[in-house]
Amino acid sequence: MSISRRTMLAGGAGGVALALTTGRVWAQDQALDTAYVNAMLWTGQGAPTLSAIGISGGRIAAIGAATVKAQITRGTRIVDLGGAFVMPGFIDSHTHFLIGSDLLTQPNLRDAKSPQQFAQIVGEAARALKPGQWVLGGSWDAELWGGELPDRSWIDPVTPDTPVAVQRLDLHMLALNSVALKLAGIDRDTPEVPGGVIVRDKDGNPTGILKDAAMDLVKRAIPAPTDADREAAVRNGIAHGLSKGVTQVHTTELDWMTHDALCRLRTKGEPDMRFYSFLPLQDWAKVKALVDAEGRGDDWLRWGGLKLQYDGSLGSRTAMFYQPYDDAPGSSGMPLHKRADVQQWVNDADAAGLHVTIHSIGDQANDEALDIFAATAAKNGAHDRRFRIEHAQHLSPTAIARFAKQQVIAAMQPYHAIDDGRWAVQRVGTERLKGTYAFKSLLDAGAKVAFGSDWPVAPLDPLTGVAAAVLRQTIDGANPGGWLPEQKLSVSEALRAYTATNAFAGFQDDRLGRIAPGMLADFVVMDANLFAIDPVKIGATTILKTVVNGVERFNA
């Protein structure tokens, strides 16, 4: 589904949407709609200071107590923040928003710490369903019970008639029961899927675990939700994100479902949160046709970005490395697409003026993505392309400098570091950890690091991400001094990665990511000054207000 020019203002070229989101054009010295006074303000630069913010027409019109006071009129709404901390709104550069929104109302296996608890949660979910409905959701983590992958035999007794397809927390594996395997037509004779794995027992029978591309075998058997179901889920996700201070997300998807749901919501009004929609790289020609016909959206919903998943994940042992996994010597991961195909898609999309990002986790996958980007830049010539690599998780010794030299953005997720840090050494050993979640090394090299959550793989909660980047304390409490502590960031470095750098990574640095006159009025109010408190308390900070386009979309 697309949105017509009559419905949305078209954006400019090169991925930069220039449309205003309100009917009033910002100008200096105009009367204020709202004045926020007594704010401990961090504009995105320098240190926080006691100040004030004036809003007019959805934009920042004034900063500073005296300047704001001079523009207050009888019609101005005045909000005394009582010294509360104010900063630019959080932008999350990597989400699977529809999946995460669905999981808000689906069974959550994140806290299952044994096969028995796994089966209990699945069984309870199955008993609550109507006949024919599937148990979906998931977020299970086999590392919590020692690493053994789920088996259909665990859940068949409690789901004799109910199909089950629950995801590993990284979204790279599904666990199925026998009913789901049958409905999907998967048995011992089903051939392997390129770019995927059907895990089998010693007799060749499927255990119920599908990895990466093999997951498509069952996804097509799961009844599709209605448009109304998807829109309701997204609205729940928006409310959840706003409560965490998130004012915009980038939806880095491999299909069109989230995009279409967002387009439908946008035609019904302001969705309360901003979105930058990435679509499959293979569909670059379709996206180019959409941009040519309809523009790039507006500041509520923009498109023109493309994503490709080049390898799998560390947890699933499908991320592509030069050397085999330490705990699986027979495997070094896999590419999900032929490199020649990826090179051609990137060349064509970049030549069409579209924005390209590649999911790469293993060291070999990251090097090959950098090679592909370099070849494309050489072929198509210089322009403002802002190539990204999603995750940039495990880097070879030479890759870090290449991110800076090639001006490729590392779109990373700090919560993954404190999650994977519990067991990553088992997968890749001590030596390869030197380039793992290398936030500080990348920044010191001059590269841009953009932060996100990968929701629902990790919480849609930037404050937990900031704490993860600053402290690097693994979630099991085993590393109080920080896991790979040389990669810790300062509070300001982490906050900029969630604000100004993410705005740059989405071609919006001219109007988002900072609090300054003329910028869109997106900011968050919280109960503690993040620069003044003990960093261990950052994750417990309370969001008081989330303001998007000058309107309070969340109040605690």
Coordinates of C-alpha atoms in Angstrom, one line a residue:
M1 CA 0.0 0.0 0.0
S2 CA 1.3 3.5 -0.8
I3 CA 0.2 6.9 0.3
S4 CA -0.7 9.5 -2.3
R5 CA 0.7 13.0 -2.6
R6 CA -2.6 14.3 -1.5
T7 CA -2.3 12.4 1.7
M8 CA 1.3 12.9 2.5
L9 CA 3.9 15.6 1.6
A10 CA 6.6 14.1 -0.6
G11 CA 10.2 14.1 0.6
G12 CA 13.3 15.4 -1.1
A13 CA 16.0 13.4 -3.0
G14 CA 18.9 11.4 -1.5
G15 CA 16.7 10.0 1.3
V16 CA 16.0 13.3 2.9
A17 CA 12.3 14.1 3.4
L18 CA 11.9 17.8 3.6
A19 CA 8.2 18.0 4.3
L20 CA 6.9 19.9 7.3
T21 CA 4.7 18.0 9.6
T22 CA 2.5 20.9 10.6
G23 CA 0.7 23.6 8.7
R24 CA 2.7 26.4 10.4
V25 CA 6.2 27.2 9.2
W26 CA 8.7 27.9 12.0
A27 CA 10.0 31.5 12.4
Q28 CA 12.0 33.2 15.1
D29 CA 10.2 35.4 17.7
Q30 CA 6.8 33.9 17.1
A31 CA 4.3 33.3 19.9
L32 CA 4.7 30.0 21.7
D33 CA 2.1 27.2 21.8
T34 CA 3.9 25.7 24.9
A35 CA 6.7 26.7 27.1
Y36 CA 8.6 24.2 29.2
V37 CA 10.3 26.0 32.0
N38 CA 12.7 24.9 34.8
A39 CA 14.2 22.1 32.7
M40 CA 17.6 20.6 33.3
L41 CA 18.2 20.6 29.5
W42 CA 20.7 18.6 27.5
T43 CA 20.5 19.8 24.0
G44 CA 22.6 17.0 22.6
Q45 CA 25.8 18.9 23.1
G46 CA 27.8 20.1 26.1
A47 CA 26.6 19.6 29.7
P48 CA 23.0 19.9 30.9
T49 CA 22.0 23.3 32.2
L50 CA 18.9 24.8 33.8
S51 CA 16.9 26.2 30.9
A52 CA 13.6 26.4 29.1
I53 CA 12.2 25.3 25.7
G54 CA 9.5 27.1 23.7
I55 CA 7.4 25.2 21.2
S56 CA 5.5 26.6 18.2
G57 CA 3.9 24.7 15.3
G58 CA 5.5 21.4 16.3
R59 CA 9.1 22.9 16.3
I60 CA 11.5 24.3 18.8
A61 CA 11.0 28.0 18.6
A62 CA 13.2 29.2 21.5
I63 CA 15.7 28.0 24.1
G64 CA 16.8 29.7 27.3
A65 CA 14.7 31.2 30.2
A66 CA 14.8 34.8 29.0
T67 CA 14.2 34.0 25.3
V68 CA 11.3 31.7 26.1
K69 CA 9.8 34.2 28.6
A70 CA 9.9 37.0 25.9
Q71 CA 7.8 34.9 23.5
I72 CA 5.1 33.7 26.0
T73 CA 1.7 35.1 25.3
R74 CA -1.7 34.8 26.9
G75 CA -2.4 31.7 24.8
T76 CA 0.8 29.9 25.7
R77 CA 0.6 26.8 27.8
I78 CA 3.3 26.8 30.5
V79 CA 4.7 23.6 31.9
D80 CA 6.9 23.9 34.9
L81 CA 9.2 20.8 34.9
G82 CA 10.6 21.4 38.3
G83 CA 14.2 20.7 37.3
A84 CA 13.4 17.4 35.5
F85 CA 16.0 16.2 33.0
V86 CA 15.2 16.9 29.3
M87 CA 17.0 15.6 26.3
P88 CA 16.3 14.9 22.6
G89 CA 13.9 12.1 21.9
F90 CA 15.4 8.6 21.6
I91 CA 15.5 7.2 18.1
D92 CA 15.8 3.4 17.8
S93 CA 17.7 2.5 14.6
H94 CA 16.8 -1.2 14.5
T95 CA 13.5 -2.8 15.3
H96 CA 11.2 -5.5 14.1
F97 CA 8.3 -3.4 15.2
L98 CA 5.3 -5.5 14.1
I99 CA 6.9 -8.7 15.6
G100 CA 7.7 -6.9 18.8
S101 CA 4.2 -5.4 19.0
D102 CA 2.6 -8.8 18.5
L103 CA 4.7 -10.3 21.3
L104 CA 3.3 -7.8 23.7
T105 CA 0.2 -10.0 23.8
Q106 CA 1.7 -13.4 23.0
P107 CA 3.4 -15.9 25.3
N108 CA 6.8 -14.8 26.5
L109 CA 9.4 -17.6 26.9
R110 CA 12.2 -15.2 27.8
D111 CA 12.2 -16.2 31.4
A112 CA 11.9 -20.0 30.8
K113 CA 15.0 -21.4 32.6
S114 CA 14.4 -25.1 31.9
P115 CA 12.8 -27.4 29.3
Q116 CA 10.0 -28.0 31.9
Q117 CA 9.2 -24.2 32.2
F118 CA 9.4 -23.9 28.4
A119 CA 6.8 -26.7 28.0
Q120 CA 4.6 -25.3 30.8
I121 CA 4.4 -21.8 29.2
V122 CA 3.6 -23.2 25.8
G123 CA 1.0 -25.6 27.2
E124 CA -0.7 -22.8 29.1
A125 CA -0.8 -20.6 26.0
A126 CA -2.3 -23.5 23.9
R127 CA -5.1 -24.1 26.4
A128 CA -6.1 -20.4 26.1
L129 CA -6.6 -20.6 22.3
K130 CA -9.5 -21.5 20.2
P131 CA -9.3 -24.6 17.9
G132 CA -7.1 -23.9 14.9
Q133 CA -5.2 -21.1 16.4
W134 CA -1.4 -21.3 16.6
V135 CA 0.8 -20.7 19.6
L136 CA 3.2 -18.0 18.4
G137 CA 5.5 -15.6 20.2
G138 CA 8.5 -17.0 22.0
S139 CA 11.8 -15.2 22.8
W140 CA 13.2 -18.4 24.2
D141 CA 16.9 -18.6 25.1
A142 CA 18.4 -22.1 25.3
E143 CA 21.5 -20.7 27.0
L144 CA 19.3 -20.3 30.1
W145 CA 19.1 -24.0 30.5
G146 CA 22.5 -25.0 29.3
G147 CA 22.2 -24.6 25.5
E148 CA 20.2 -27.7 24.5
L149 CA 17.8 -26.7 21.7
P150 CA 14.1 -27.4 22.2
D151 CA 12.7 -30.6 20.8
R152 CA 9.1 -31.2 19.6
S153 CA 9.0 -34.0 22.2
W154 CA 9.1 -31.4 25.0
I155 CA 5.8 -29.8 23.9
D156 CA 3.9 -32.5 22.0
P157 CA 2.3 -33.9 25.2
V158 CA 0.8 -30.5 26.1
T159 CA -0.1 -29.4 22.6
P160 CA -1.7 -32.6 21.0
D161 CA -4.0 -30.6 18.7
T162 CA -2.5 -27.1 18.7
P163 CA 0.2 -26.0 16.3
V164 CA 3.2 -24.3 17.8
A165 CA 5.9 -22.1 16.2
V166 CA 7.8 -20.0 18.8
Q167 CA 10.9 -18.0 18.0
R168 CA 14.3 -17.9 19.6
L169 CA 15.0 -14.4 21.0
D170 CA 17.3 -13.6 18.1
L171 CA 14.5 -14.3 15.5
H172 CA 16.8 -16.8 13.7
M173 CA 15.3 -20.0 14.9
L174 CA 11.8 -21.4 15.3
A175 CA 10.7 -24.3 17.6
L176 CA 7.8 -26.3 16.3
N177 CA 5.7 -29.1 17.6
S178 CA 4.6 -32.2 15.6
V179 CA 1.3 -30.6 14.6
A180 CA 3.1 -27.6 13.1
L181 CA 5.6 -29.7 11.3
K182 CA 2.7 -31.7 9.7
L183 CA 0.8 -28.6 8.7
A184 CA 3.9 -27.2 7.1
G185 CA 4.6 -30.5 5.3
I186 CA 8.0 -30.9 6.9
D187 CA 9.2 -34.5 7.4
R188 CA 12.4 -36.6 7.0
D189 CA 12.1 -36.3 3.2
T190 CA 12.0 -32.5 3.2
P191 CA 15.1 -31.3 1.4
E192 CA 17.4 -28.7 3.0
V193 CA 16.7 -25.1 2.3
P194 CA 19.5 -22.9 0.9
G195 CA 20.5 -20.4 3.6
G196 CA 18.7 -22.4 6.3
V197 CA 18.8 -25.5 8.4
I198 CA 16.2 -28.2 9.4
V199 CA 17.6 -29.6 12.5
R200 CA 17.2 -33.4 12.5
D201 CA 17.7 -36.2 15.0
K202 CA 20.1 -39.2 14.5
D203 CA 17.4 -40.9 12.4
G204 CA 17.0 -38.0 10.1
N205 CA 13.6 -36.8 11.5
P206 CA 13.0 -33.1 12.1
T207 CA 13.4 -32.2 15.8
G208 CA 11.2 -29.1 15.3
I209 CA 14.0 -26.5 15.1
L210 CA 14.2 -24.5 11.9
K211 CA 17.0 -22.0 11.3
D212 CA 17.0 -18.8 9.1
A213 CA 15.7 -19.5 5.6
A214 CA 14.2 -22.8 6.7
M215 CA 11.7 -20.9 8.8
D216 CA 9.9 -19.9 5.6
L217 CA 8.7 -23.5 5.3
V218 CA 6.3 -23.0 8.3
K219 CA 5.7 -19.3 8.1
R220 CA 3.6 -19.8 4.9
A221 CA 1.4 -22.3 6.8
I222 CA 0.6 -19.9 9.7
P223 CA -2.8 -18.0 9.1
A224 CA -2.1 -14.4 8.3
P225 CA -3.5 -11.8 10.8
T226 CA -6.0 -9.3 9.4
D227 CA -5.1 -5.7 8.6
A228 CA -7.1 -4.7 11.7
D229 CA -5.1 -7.1 13.9
R230 CA -1.8 -5.7 12.6
E231 CA -2.8 -2.1 13.1
A232 CA -4.0 -2.8 16.6
A233 CA -0.7 -4.5 17.4
V234 CA 1.3 -1.5 16.0
R235 CA -0.7 0.9 18.1
N236 CA 0.1 -1.2 21.2
G237 CA 3.8 -1.1 20.2
I238 CA 3.7 2.7 19.7
A239 CA 2.2 3.2 23.2
H240 CA 4.9 0.9 24.6
G241 CA 7.7 2.7 22.9
L242 CA 6.5 6.1 23.9
S243 CA 6.4 5.0 27.5
K244 CA 10.2 4.3 27.1
G245 CA 11.0 7.7 25.6
V246 CA 11.2 6.5 22.0
T247 CA 10.1 9.1 19.5
Q248 CA 11.1 7.3 16.3
V249 CA 12.0 3.8 15.2
H250 CA 13.6 2.5 12.1
T251 CA 11.8 -0.7 11.0
T252 CA 14.5 -2.8 9.5
E253 CA 12.3 -5.5 7.9
L254 CA 12.6 -8.2 5.3
D255 CA 9.0 -8.0 4.1
W256 CA 6.3 -5.3 3.5
M257 CA 3.9 -6.2 6.3
T258 CA 5.0 -3.6 8.8
H259 CA 5.3 -0.9 6.1
D260 CA 1.8 -1.6 4.8
A261 CA 0.4 -1.4 8.4
L262 CA 2.2 1.8 9.0
C263 CA 0.9 3.3 5.8
R264 CA -2.7 2.5 6.7
L265 CA -2.2 4.1 10.2
R266 CA -0.7 7.2 8.6
T267 CA -3.7 7.7 6.4
K268 CA -5.8 7.8 9.6
G269 CA -3.7 10.6 11.2
E270 CA -0.6 11.1 13.2
P271 CA 0.7 7.8 14.5
D272 CA 2.2 9.5 17.6
M273 CA 5.6 8.0 16.9
R274 CA 7.8 8.6 13.8
F275 CA 8.9 5.7 11.5
Y276 CA 11.6 5.1 8.9
S277 CA 10.6 2.1 7.0
F278 CA 13.3 -0.2 5.5
L279 CA 12.1 -2.7 2.9
P280 CA 13.8 -5.8 1.3
L281 CA 16.9 -4.9 -0.8
Q282 CA 15.8 -7.4 -3.5
D283 CA 12.7 -5.2 -4.0
W284 CA 14.7 -2.1 -4.8
A285 CA 13.0 -1.6 -8.2
K286 CA 9.6 -1.7 -6.5
V287 CA 10.7 0.8 -3.9
K288 CA 12.2 3.0 -6.6
A289 CA 8.9 3.0 -8.4
L290 CA 7.1 3.9 -5.1
V291 CA 9.5 6.8 -4.5
D292 CA 9.1 8.0 -8.1
A293 CA 5.3 7.9 -7.9
E294 CA 4.7 9.0 -4.3
G295 CA 7.8 10.6 -2.9
R296 CA 9.5 9.4 0.3
G297 CA 6.7 10.0 2.8
D298 CA 6.8 12.7 5.5
D299 CA 8.4 13.1 8.9
W300 CA 5.9 10.7 10.5
L301 CA 6.5 7.9 8.0
R302 CA 9.3 7.8 5.5
W303 CA 10.7 5.2 3.2
G304 CA 13.5 4.7 0.7
G305 CA 15.7 2.5 2.8
L306 CA 16.5 -1.1 1.9
K307 CA 17.8 -3.9 4.0
L308 CA 19.4 -7.3 3.3
Q309 CA 20.2 -10.1 5.7
Y310 CA 23.6 -11.4 4.7
D311 CA 24.2 -14.0 7.4
G312 CA 22.5 -15.4 10.5
S313 CA 23.2 -15.0 14.2
L314 CA 25.8 -15.9 16.8
G315 CA 23.2 -17.7 19.0
S316 CA 22.1 -19.9 16.1
R317 CA 25.7 -20.5 14.9
T318 CA 24.7 -19.2 11.5
A319 CA 26.7 -15.9 11.5
M320 CA 29.4 -16.2 8.9
F321 CA 33.0 -16.4 10.2
Y322 CA 36.3 -17.1 8.6
Q323 CA 37.1 -19.9 11.1
P324 CA 34.7 -22.5 12.5
Y325 CA 32.8 -22.0 15.8
D326 CA 34.8 -23.1 18.8
D327 CA 31.8 -25.1 20.1
A328 CA 30.8 -26.4 16.6
P329 CA 34.0 -27.2 14.7
G330 CA 32.1 -28.4 11.7
S331 CA 30.4 -25.0 11.0
S332 CA 31.5 -21.5 10.4
G333 CA 28.1 -20.1 9.6
M334 CA 26.6 -19.3 6.2
P335 CA 25.7 -16.6 3.8
L336 CA 22.0 -16.3 3.1
H337 CA 22.5 -15.0 -0.4
K338 CA 25.1 -15.3 -3.2
R339 CA 27.6 -12.5 -2.9
A340 CA 27.3 -11.7 -6.7
D341 CA 23.6 -11.2 -6.3
V342 CA 24.1 -8.9 -3.3
Q343 CA 26.7 -6.9 -5.1
Q344 CA 24.3 -6.4 -8.0
W345 CA 21.3 -5.4 -5.8
V346 CA 23.4 -2.9 -3.9
N347 CA 24.8 -1.4 -7.1
D348 CA 21.4 -1.0 -8.6
A349 CA 19.7 0.3 -5.4
D350 CA 22.5 2.8 -4.8
A351 CA 22.4 4.0 -8.4
A352 CA 18.7 4.6 -8.0
G353 CA 19.3 6.9 -5.0
L354 CA 18.0 4.5 -2.4
H355 CA 19.5 4.0 1.1
V356 CA 21.1 0.6 1.7
T357 CA 21.9 -1.4 4.9
I358 CA 23.2 -4.9 5.3
H359 CA 22.7 -7.2 8.3
S360 CA 26.2 -8.7 9.0
I361 CA 27.2 -10.4 12.3
G362 CA 30.2 -12.7 11.6
D363 CA 33.6 -11.3 10.9
Q364 CA 33.6 -12.6 7.3
A365 CA 30.1 -11.3 6.7
N366 CA 31.2 -7.8 7.8
D367 CA 34.3 -7.8 5.7
E368 CA 32.3 -8.9 2.6
A369 CA 29.6 -6.3 3.3
L370 CA 32.4 -3.6 3.4
D371 CA 33.8 -5.0 0.2
I372 CA 30.5 -4.8 -1.5
F373 CA 29.9 -1.2 -0.3
A374 CA 33.4 -0.2 -1.5
A375 CA 32.9 -1.7 -4.9
T376 CA 29.5 0.1 -5.3
A377 CA 30.9 3.4 -4.2
A378 CA 33.7 3.0 -6.8
K379 CA 31.3 2.1 -9.5
N380 CA 28.6 4.7 -8.9
G381 CA 30.7 7.6 -7.8
A382 CA 30.5 9.9 -4.8
H383 CA 27.2 11.0 -3.3
D384 CA 25.7 11.1 0.2
R385 CA 24.7 7.4 0.5
R386 CA 25.1 6.8 4.3
F387 CA 25.6 3.0 3.9
R388 CA 25.0 1.1 7.1
I389 CA 25.8 -2.3 8.5
E390 CA 23.2 -3.6 10.9
H391 CA 24.8 -5.3 14.0
A392 CA 28.5 -5.0 12.9
Q393 CA 28.9 -7.5 15.7
H394 CA 32.1 -9.4 15.3
L395 CA 34.8 -7.5 13.3
S396 CA 38.1 -8.6 11.9
P397 CA 41.3 -6.7 12.9
T398 CA 41.1 -4.5 9.7
A399 CA 37.4 -3.8 9.7
I400 CA 37.2 -1.2 12.3
A401 CA 39.3 1.3 10.4
R402 CA 37.4 0.5 7.2
F403 CA 34.1 1.7 8.8
A404 CA 35.6 5.1 9.3
K405 CA 37.5 5.2 6.0
Q406 CA 34.5 4.1 3.9
Q407 CA 32.0 6.2 6.0
V408 CA 29.9 3.2 6.7
I409 CA 27.6 3.6 9.8
A410 CA 27.8 0.8 12.3
A411 CA 24.2 0.3 13.5
M412 CA 24.7 -1.6 16.7
Q413 CA 22.6 -2.8 19.7
P414 CA 24.3 -2.4 23.1
Y415 CA 21.9 -4.7 24.9
H416 CA 23.2 -7.6 22.8
A417 CA 26.6 -7.1 24.3
I418 CA 25.4 -7.7 27.8
D419 CA 23.2 -10.6 26.7
D420 CA 25.7 -12.4 24.4
G421 CA 28.5 -11.6 26.7
R422 CA 27.4 -14.5 29.0
W423 CA 28.4 -17.1 26.4
A424 CA 30.0 -15.6 23.3
V425 CA 33.4 -16.8 24.3
Q426 CA 32.1 -20.4 24.0
R427 CA 31.2 -19.7 20.3
V428 CA 34.3 -17.8 19.1
G429 CA 37.0 -18.0 21.7
T430 CA 39.0 -15.2 23.4
E431 CA 41.0 -14.0 20.4
R432 CA 37.9 -13.2 18.2
L433 CA 36.3 -11.3 21.1
K434 CA 38.7 -8.5 20.4
G435 CA 36.5 -7.2 17.7
T436 CA 33.2 -8.0 19.3
Y437 CA 30.7 -5.2 20.0
A438 CA 33.6 -2.8 19.6
F439 CA 31.7 0.4 20.3
K440 CA 34.6 2.5 21.6
S441 CA 37.1 1.2 19.0
L442 CA 34.8 2.3 16.2
L443 CA 34.2 5.7 17.7
D444 CA 37.9 6.2 18.4
A445 CA 38.6 5.3 14.7
G446 CA 36.3 8.0 13.6
A447 CA 33.3 5.8 12.6
K448 CA 29.7 6.7 13.3
V449 CA 28.0 4.3 15.7
A450 CA 24.2 4.3 15.7
F451 CA 22.3 2.5 18.5
G452 CA 19.1 0.5 18.5
S453 CA 17.4 -2.4 20.3
D454 CA 16.6 -5.1 17.6
W455 CA 13.3 -5.3 19.5
P456 CA 11.9 -7.8 20.3
V457 CA 15.3 -9.5 20.4
A458 CA 16.1 -7.0 23.2
P459 CA 13.8 -4.6 25.1
L460 CA 12.5 -1.5 23.3
D461 CA 14.0 0.6 26.1
P462 CA 16.9 3.0 25.2
L463 CA 17.8 3.5 28.9
T464 CA 18.7 -0.2 29.2
G465 CA 20.8 0.2 26.1
V466 CA 22.5 3.3 27.4
A467 CA 23.3 1.5 30.6
A468 CA 24.6 -1.5 28.6
A469 CA 26.9 0.7 26.6
V470 CA 28.2 2.6 29.6
L471 CA 28.6 -0.4 32.1
R472 CA 28.8 -3.5 29.9
Q473 CA 27.6 -5.6 32.8
T474 CA 26.2 -8.9 31.5
I475 CA 22.7 -9.7 32.5
D476 CA 23.7 -12.6 34.6
G477 CA 25.7 -10.4 36.9
A478 CA 28.9 -12.2 36.2
N479 CA 30.8 -9.2 35.0
P480 CA 30.3 -6.3 37.5
G481 CA 33.4 -4.5 36.1
G482 CA 32.1 -4.8 32.5
W483 CA 32.5 -7.4 29.8
L484 CA 35.3 -6.3 27.5
P485 CA 35.4 -3.1 29.5
E486 CA 37.8 -1.3 27.1
Q487 CA 34.7 -0.9 24.9
K488 CA 32.7 1.1 27.5
L489 CA 31.3 4.4 26.3
S490 CA 30.7 7.6 28.3
V491 CA 27.1 8.7 28.9
S492 CA 27.3 11.4 26.3
E493 CA 28.7 9.0 23.7
A494 CA 25.9 6.5 24.3
L495 CA 23.2 9.2 24.2
R496 CA 24.4 10.7 21.0
A497 CA 24.3 7.2 19.4
Y498 CA 20.6 7.1 20.3
T499 CA 19.9 10.6 19.1
A500 CA 22.0 12.7 16.8
T501 CA 23.8 9.7 15.1
N502 CA 20.5 7.9 14.6
A503 CA 19.1 11.1 13.0
F504 CA 22.1 11.1 10.7
A505 CA 21.7 7.4 10.0
G506 CA 18.2 8.2 8.8
F507 CA 18.9 11.4 6.8
Q508 CA 17.2 13.6 9.4
D509 CA 20.1 15.3 11.1
D510 CA 18.9 18.6 9.8
R511 CA 15.7 18.5 12.0
L512 CA 16.0 15.7 14.6
G513 CA 18.5 14.4 17.2
R514 CA 19.2 17.8 18.9
I515 CA 17.2 20.4 20.7
A516 CA 17.8 23.7 18.9
P517 CA 15.6 26.4 17.3
G518 CA 14.0 25.2 14.1
M519 CA 14.3 21.5 15.0
L520 CA 11.3 19.3 15.3
A521 CA 10.0 19.3 18.9
D522 CA 10.8 15.7 19.8
F523 CA 12.1 15.3 23.4
V524 CA 11.8 13.2 26.5
V525 CA 11.5 14.3 30.1
M526 CA 12.8 12.0 32.9
D527 CA 13.2 12.1 36.7
A528 CA 17.0 12.0 36.9
N529 CA 19.9 13.8 35.2
L530 CA 21.7 11.0 33.4
F531 CA 25.0 12.9 33.7
A532 CA 24.7 13.3 37.4
I533 CA 23.6 9.9 38.7
D534 CA 25.5 6.7 39.3
P535 CA 25.5 4.9 35.9
V536 CA 24.1 1.8 37.6
K537 CA 20.9 3.7 38.1
I538 CA 20.4 4.7 34.5
G539 CA 18.3 1.7 33.6
A540 CA 15.9 2.5 36.5
T541 CA 15.3 6.1 35.5
T542 CA 11.6 7.0 35.0
I543 CA 10.3 8.5 31.8
L544 CA 7.9 11.3 32.8
K545 CA 6.9 12.7 29.4
T546 CA 7.5 11.9 25.8
V547 CA 6.9 14.8 23.4
V548 CA 6.7 14.2 19.6
N549 CA 6.1 17.1 17.2
G550 CA 5.4 19.4 20.2
V551 CA 2.6 17.2 21.6
E552 CA 2.8 15.1 24.8
R553 CA 2.2 11.6 23.5
F554 CA 3.0 10.0 26.9
N555 CA 2.7 11.2 30.5
A556 CA 3.6 9.0 33.4

